[in-house]
């Protein structure tokens, strides 16, 4: 199939590391970004990547050939314009069998768009006429998008390109094919911790979590307790407190932005939260932090 003419003549070589819009994710979430895109050029016949137990991975073969071997005895040989999904539960090695150029997408998050978990909406059944398994042919439009990801160290950019990838995949492939590709993490309860960390800033309580995960509230409470060892309410309070202190420590002083960033409705809700959780006003909390006492 003839590839479409690239929109960009060359792949951007910029190495910018400062977010141009100073977004909250880049200002406060740089330590452990949930998404990372990177290009690698492995030498033939040398294993170059082993499993990272903390991230899921999609390997895109742009040029060359790669052999994937898993601890379960699975063997996949990838050629150009193919990709493979490797869940973090997998133990595997990657070996280039020819001079190769790959794009790796490592991610720990669930893709949540418009308050809906994208993968959970896929069909869980695979049509017999559909190829099954974690290997997918890369559509020319998808290749063009992946091939022109800029080399910038900006967390929100990496996240944005991940979201673009998922939207394009939903447009270019059948639900059954994507269900087979992402099988190990298809439902939120397959990876509940990642789901919760991806969307907790958008929820007010267990009812919002359950709706986004397509579960009953009772089921979600049980699975949450099994995963986190505490109630949804207690966890949310602790996480919001941790986020609030991190933002203040990084210089944020606008109470409206502070409230919105931790999932509270307004400044009044932020005031009440600080009184209950920190036993002081938000103004006092900021002052304590500024003086180095917090």
PDB file of N, CA and C in Angstrom, residues 7-55:
ATOM      1  N   UNK A   7       3.099  15.014   6.348  1.00  0.00           N
ATOM      2  CA  UNK A   7       2.777  16.427   6.519  1.00  0.00           C
ATOM      3  C   UNK A   7       4.058  17.214   6.789  1.00  0.00           C
ATOM      4  N   UNK A   8       5.000  16.614   7.551  1.00  0.00           N
ATOM      5  CA  UNK A   8       6.255  17.275   7.875  1.00  0.00           C
ATOM      6  C   UNK A   8       7.370  16.692   7.019  1.00  0.00           C
ATOM      7  N   UNK A   9       8.260  17.547   6.568  1.00  0.00           N
ATOM      8  CA  UNK A   9       9.345  17.061   5.717  1.00  0.00           C
ATOM      9  C   UNK A   9      10.318  16.206   6.508  1.00  0.00           C
ATOM     10  N   UNK A  10      10.589  16.605   7.738  1.00  0.00           N
ATOM     11  CA  UNK A  10      11.519  15.868   8.569  1.00  0.00           C
ATOM     12  C   UNK A  10      10.967  15.745   9.971  1.00  0.00           C
ATOM     13  N   UNK A  11      11.452  14.747  10.711  1.00  0.00           N
ATOM     14  CA  UNK A  11      11.026  14.592  12.096  1.00  0.00           C
ATOM     15  C   UNK A  11      11.630  15.704  12.933  1.00  0.00           C
ATOM     16  N   UNK A  12      10.817  16.402  13.744  1.00  0.00           N
ATOM     17  CA  UNK A  12      11.363  17.497  14.550  1.00  0.00           C
ATOM     18  C   UNK A  12      12.478  17.006  15.462  1.00  0.00           C
ATOM     19  N   UNK A  13      13.548  17.807  15.551  1.00  0.00           N
ATOM     20  CA  UNK A  13      14.703  17.416  16.356  1.00  0.00           C
ATOM     21  C   UNK A  13      14.797  18.224  17.656  1.00  0.00           C
ATOM     22  N   UNK A  14      13.802  19.052  17.933  1.00  0.00           N
ATOM     23  CA  UNK A  14      13.873  19.889  19.126  1.00  0.00           C
ATOM     24  C   UNK A  14      13.905  19.041  20.394  1.00  0.00           C
ATOM     25  N   UNK A  15      14.611  19.538  21.386  1.00  0.00           N
ATOM     26  CA  UNK A  15      14.707  18.847  22.664  1.00  0.00           C
ATOM     27  C   UNK A  15      14.177  19.741  23.782  1.00  0.00           C
ATOM     28  N   UNK A  16      13.154  20.506  23.501  1.00  0.00           N
ATOM     29  CA  UNK A  16      12.588  21.413  24.496  1.00  0.00           C
ATOM     30  C   UNK A  16      12.116  20.641  25.716  1.00  0.00           C
ATOM     31  N   UNK A  17      12.265  21.239  26.886  1.00  0.00           N
ATOM     32  CA  UNK A  17      11.841  20.575  28.111  1.00  0.00           C
ATOM     33  C   UNK A  17      10.927  21.449  28.958  1.00  0.00           C
ATOM     34  N   UNK A  18      10.568  22.623  28.457  1.00  0.00           N
ATOM     35  CA  UNK A  18       9.716  23.539  29.196  1.00  0.00           C
ATOM     36  C   UNK A  18       8.347  23.589  28.545  1.00  0.00           C
ATOM     37  N   UNK A  19       7.312  23.275  29.315  1.00  0.00           N
ATOM     38  CA  UNK A  19       5.955  23.282  28.764  1.00  0.00           C
ATOM     39  C   UNK A  19       5.578  24.695  28.334  1.00  0.00           C
ATOM     40  N   UNK A  20       5.169  24.899  27.088  1.00  0.00           N
ATOM     41  CA  UNK A  20       4.890  26.258  26.606  1.00  0.00           C
ATOM     42  C   UNK A  20       3.667  26.896  27.256  1.00  0.00           C
ATOM     43  N   UNK A  21       2.757  26.086  27.787  1.00  0.00           N
ATOM     44  CA  UNK A  21       1.558  26.657  28.408  1.00  0.00           C
ATOM     45  C   UNK A  21       1.563  26.510  29.926  1.00  0.00           C
ATOM     46  N   UNK A  22       2.667  25.972  30.484  1.00  0.00           N
ATOM     47  CA  UNK A  22       2.797  25.817  31.938  1.00  0.00           C
ATOM     48  C   UNK A  22       1.622  25.050  32.540  1.00  0.00           C
ATOM     49  N   UNK A  23       1.244  23.932  31.914  1.00  0.00           N
ATOM     50  CA  UNK A  23       0.079  23.181  32.379  1.00  0.00           C
ATOM     51  C   UNK A  23       0.368  22.492  33.705  1.00  0.00           C
ATOM     52  N   UNK A  24      -0.693  22.092  34.397  1.00  0.00           N
ATOM     53  CA  UNK A  24      -0.541  21.498  35.717  1.00  0.00           C
ATOM     54  C   UNK A  24       0.229  20.189  35.670  1.00  0.00           C
ATOM     55  N   UNK A  25      -0.010  19.383  34.633  1.00  0.00           N
ATOM     56  CA  UNK A  25       0.678  18.092  34.556  1.00  0.00           C
ATOM     57  C   UNK A  25       2.186  18.298  34.463  1.00  0.00           C
ATOM     58  N   UNK A  26       2.627  19.210  33.641  1.00  0.00           N
ATOM     59  CA  UNK A  26       4.066  19.419  33.476  1.00  0.00           C
ATOM     60  C   UNK A  26       4.677  20.111  34.689  1.00  0.00           C
ATOM     61  N   UNK A  27       3.902  20.943  35.377  1.00  0.00           N
ATOM     62  CA  UNK A  27       4.446  21.671  36.523  1.00  0.00           C
ATOM     63  C   UNK A  27       4.570  20.797  37.760  1.00  0.00           C
ATOM     64  N   UNK A  28       3.654  19.836  37.922  1.00  0.00           N
ATOM     65  CA  UNK A  28       3.622  19.104  39.182  1.00  0.00           C
ATOM     66  C   UNK A  28       3.775  17.594  39.036  1.00  0.00           C
ATOM     67  N   UNK A  29       3.727  17.069  37.809  1.00  0.00           N
ATOM     68  CA  UNK A  29       3.756  15.620  37.624  1.00  0.00           C
ATOM     69  C   UNK A  29       4.964  15.159  36.829  1.00  0.00           C
ATOM     70  N   UNK A  30       6.087  15.825  36.929  1.00  0.00           N
ATOM     71  CA  UNK A  30       7.237  15.493  36.098  1.00  0.00           C
ATOM     72  C   UNK A  30       8.036  14.319  36.640  1.00  0.00           C
ATOM     73  N   UNK A  31       7.886  13.991  37.922  1.00  0.00           N
ATOM     74  CA  UNK A  31       8.720  12.938  38.513  1.00  0.00           C
ATOM     75  C   UNK A  31       8.435  11.576  37.898  1.00  0.00           C
ATOM     76  N   UNK A  32       7.145  11.256  37.773  1.00  0.00           N
ATOM     77  CA  UNK A  32       6.767   9.963  37.206  1.00  0.00           C
ATOM     78  C   UNK A  32       5.692  10.185  36.137  1.00  0.00           C
ATOM     79  N   UNK A  33       6.079  10.686  34.963  1.00  0.00           N
ATOM     80  CA  UNK A  33       5.075  10.926  33.918  1.00  0.00           C
ATOM     81  C   UNK A  33       4.422   9.625  33.497  1.00  0.00           C
ATOM     82  N   UNK A  34       3.108   9.643  33.241  1.00  0.00           N
ATOM     83  CA  UNK A  34       2.394   8.407  32.924  1.00  0.00           C
ATOM     84  C   UNK A  34       2.635   7.891  31.513  1.00  0.00           C
ATOM     85  N   UNK A  35       3.187   8.735  30.630  1.00  0.00           N
ATOM     86  CA  UNK A  35       3.360   8.361  29.224  1.00  0.00           C
ATOM     87  C   UNK A  35       4.743   8.800  28.753  1.00  0.00           C
ATOM     88  N   UNK A  36       5.400   7.930  27.988  1.00  0.00           N
ATOM     89  CA  UNK A  36       6.704   8.284  27.430  1.00  0.00           C
ATOM     90  C   UNK A  36       6.841   7.684  26.034  1.00  0.00           C
ATOM     91  N   UNK A  37       7.122   8.544  25.066  1.00  0.00           N
ATOM     92  CA  UNK A  37       7.447   8.115  23.706  1.00  0.00           C
ATOM     93  C   UNK A  37       8.960   8.256  23.513  1.00  0.00           C
ATOM     94  N   UNK A  38       9.586   7.272  22.866  1.00  0.00           N
ATOM     95  CA  UNK A  38      11.002   7.408  22.542  1.00  0.00           C
ATOM     96  C   UNK A  38      11.365   6.515  21.360  1.00  0.00           C
ATOM     97  N   UNK A  39      12.365   6.968  20.639  1.00  0.00           N
ATOM     98  CA  UNK A  39      12.883   6.213  19.491  1.00  0.00           C
ATOM     99  C   UNK A  39      14.141   5.480  19.905  1.00  0.00           C
ATOM    100  N   UNK A  40      14.273   4.224  19.463  1.00  0.00           N
ATOM    101  CA  UNK A  40      15.490   3.460  19.710  1.00  0.00           C
ATOM    102  C   UNK A  40      15.961   2.838  18.401  1.00  0.00           C
ATOM    103  N   UNK A  41      17.273   2.654  18.296  1.00  0.00           N
ATOM    104  CA  UNK A  41      17.882   2.049  17.102  1.00  0.00           C
ATOM    105  C   UNK A  41      18.781   0.895  17.558  1.00  0.00           C
ATOM    106  N   UNK A  42      18.201  -0.279  17.813  1.00  0.00           N
ATOM    107  CA  UNK A  42      18.978  -1.401  18.366  1.00  0.00           C
ATOM    108  C   UNK A  42      19.908  -2.036  17.339  1.00  0.00           C
ATOM    109  N   UNK A  43      20.998  -2.596  17.849  1.00  0.00           N
ATOM    110  CA  UNK A  43      21.930  -3.349  17.022  1.00  0.00           C
ATOM    111  C   UNK A  43      21.408  -4.776  16.842  1.00  0.00           C
ATOM    112  N   UNK A  44      21.647  -5.387  15.699  1.00  0.00           N
ATOM    113  CA  UNK A  44      21.144  -6.744  15.459  1.00  0.00           C
ATOM    114  C   UNK A  44      21.722  -7.770  16.429  1.00  0.00           C
ATOM    115  N   UNK A  45      20.883  -8.753  16.741  1.00  0.00           N
ATOM    116  CA  UNK A  45      21.270  -9.949  17.502  1.00  0.00           C
ATOM    117  C   UNK A  45      21.696  -9.673  18.945  1.00  0.00           C
ATOM    118  N   UNK A  46      21.330  -8.525  19.470  1.00  0.00           N
ATOM    119  CA  UNK A  46      21.611  -8.242  20.868  1.00  0.00           C
ATOM    120  C   UNK A  46      20.310  -7.847  21.567  1.00  0.00           C
ATOM    121  N   UNK A  47      19.893  -8.608  22.616  1.00  0.00           N
ATOM    122  CA  UNK A  47      18.693  -8.195  23.358  1.00  0.00           C
ATOM    123  C   UNK A  47      18.906  -6.785  23.908  1.00  0.00           C
ATOM    124  N   UNK A  48      17.945  -5.895  23.669  1.00  0.00           N
ATOM    125  CA  UNK A  48      18.145  -4.509  24.052  1.00  0.00           C
ATOM    126  C   UNK A  48      17.087  -3.990  25.010  1.00  0.00           C
ATOM    127  N   UNK A  49      15.994  -4.700  25.172  1.00  0.00           N
ATOM    128  CA  UNK A  49      14.953  -4.238  26.091  1.00  0.00           C
ATOM    129  C   UNK A  49      14.343  -5.441  26.791  1.00  0.00           C
ATOM    130  N   UNK A  50      14.238  -5.361  28.103  1.00  0.00           N
ATOM    131  CA  UNK A  50      13.516  -6.368  28.858  1.00  0.00           C
ATOM    132  C   UNK A  50      12.293  -5.721  29.480  1.00  0.00           C
ATOM    133  N   UNK A  51      11.460  -6.521  30.097  1.00  0.00           N
ATOM    134  CA  UNK A  51      10.205  -6.014  30.614  1.00  0.00           C
ATOM    135  C   UNK A  51      10.423  -5.003  31.728  1.00  0.00           C
ATOM    136  N   UNK A  52       9.669  -3.924  31.684  1.00  0.00           N
ATOM    137  CA  UNK A  52       9.579  -2.978  32.791  1.00  0.00           C
ATOM    138  C   UNK A  52       8.299  -3.316  33.541  1.00  0.00           C
ATOM    139  N   UNK A  53       8.438  -3.726  34.796  1.00  0.00           N
ATOM    140  CA  UNK A  53       7.275  -4.205  35.550  1.00  0.00           C
ATOM    141  C   UNK A  53       6.305  -3.092  35.896  1.00  0.00           C
ATOM    142  N   UNK A  54       6.659  -1.842  35.574  1.00  0.00           N
ATOM    143  CA  UNK A  54       5.801  -0.721  35.954  1.00  0.00           C
ATOM    144  C   UNK A  54       4.991  -0.148  34.795  1.00  0.00           C
ATOM    145  N   UNK A  55       5.312  -0.498  33.558  1.00  0.00           N
ATOM    146  CA  UNK A  55       4.640   0.136  32.431  1.00  0.00           C
ATOM    147  C   UNK A  55       4.146  -0.893  31.414  1.00  0.00           C
TER     148      UNK A  55
END
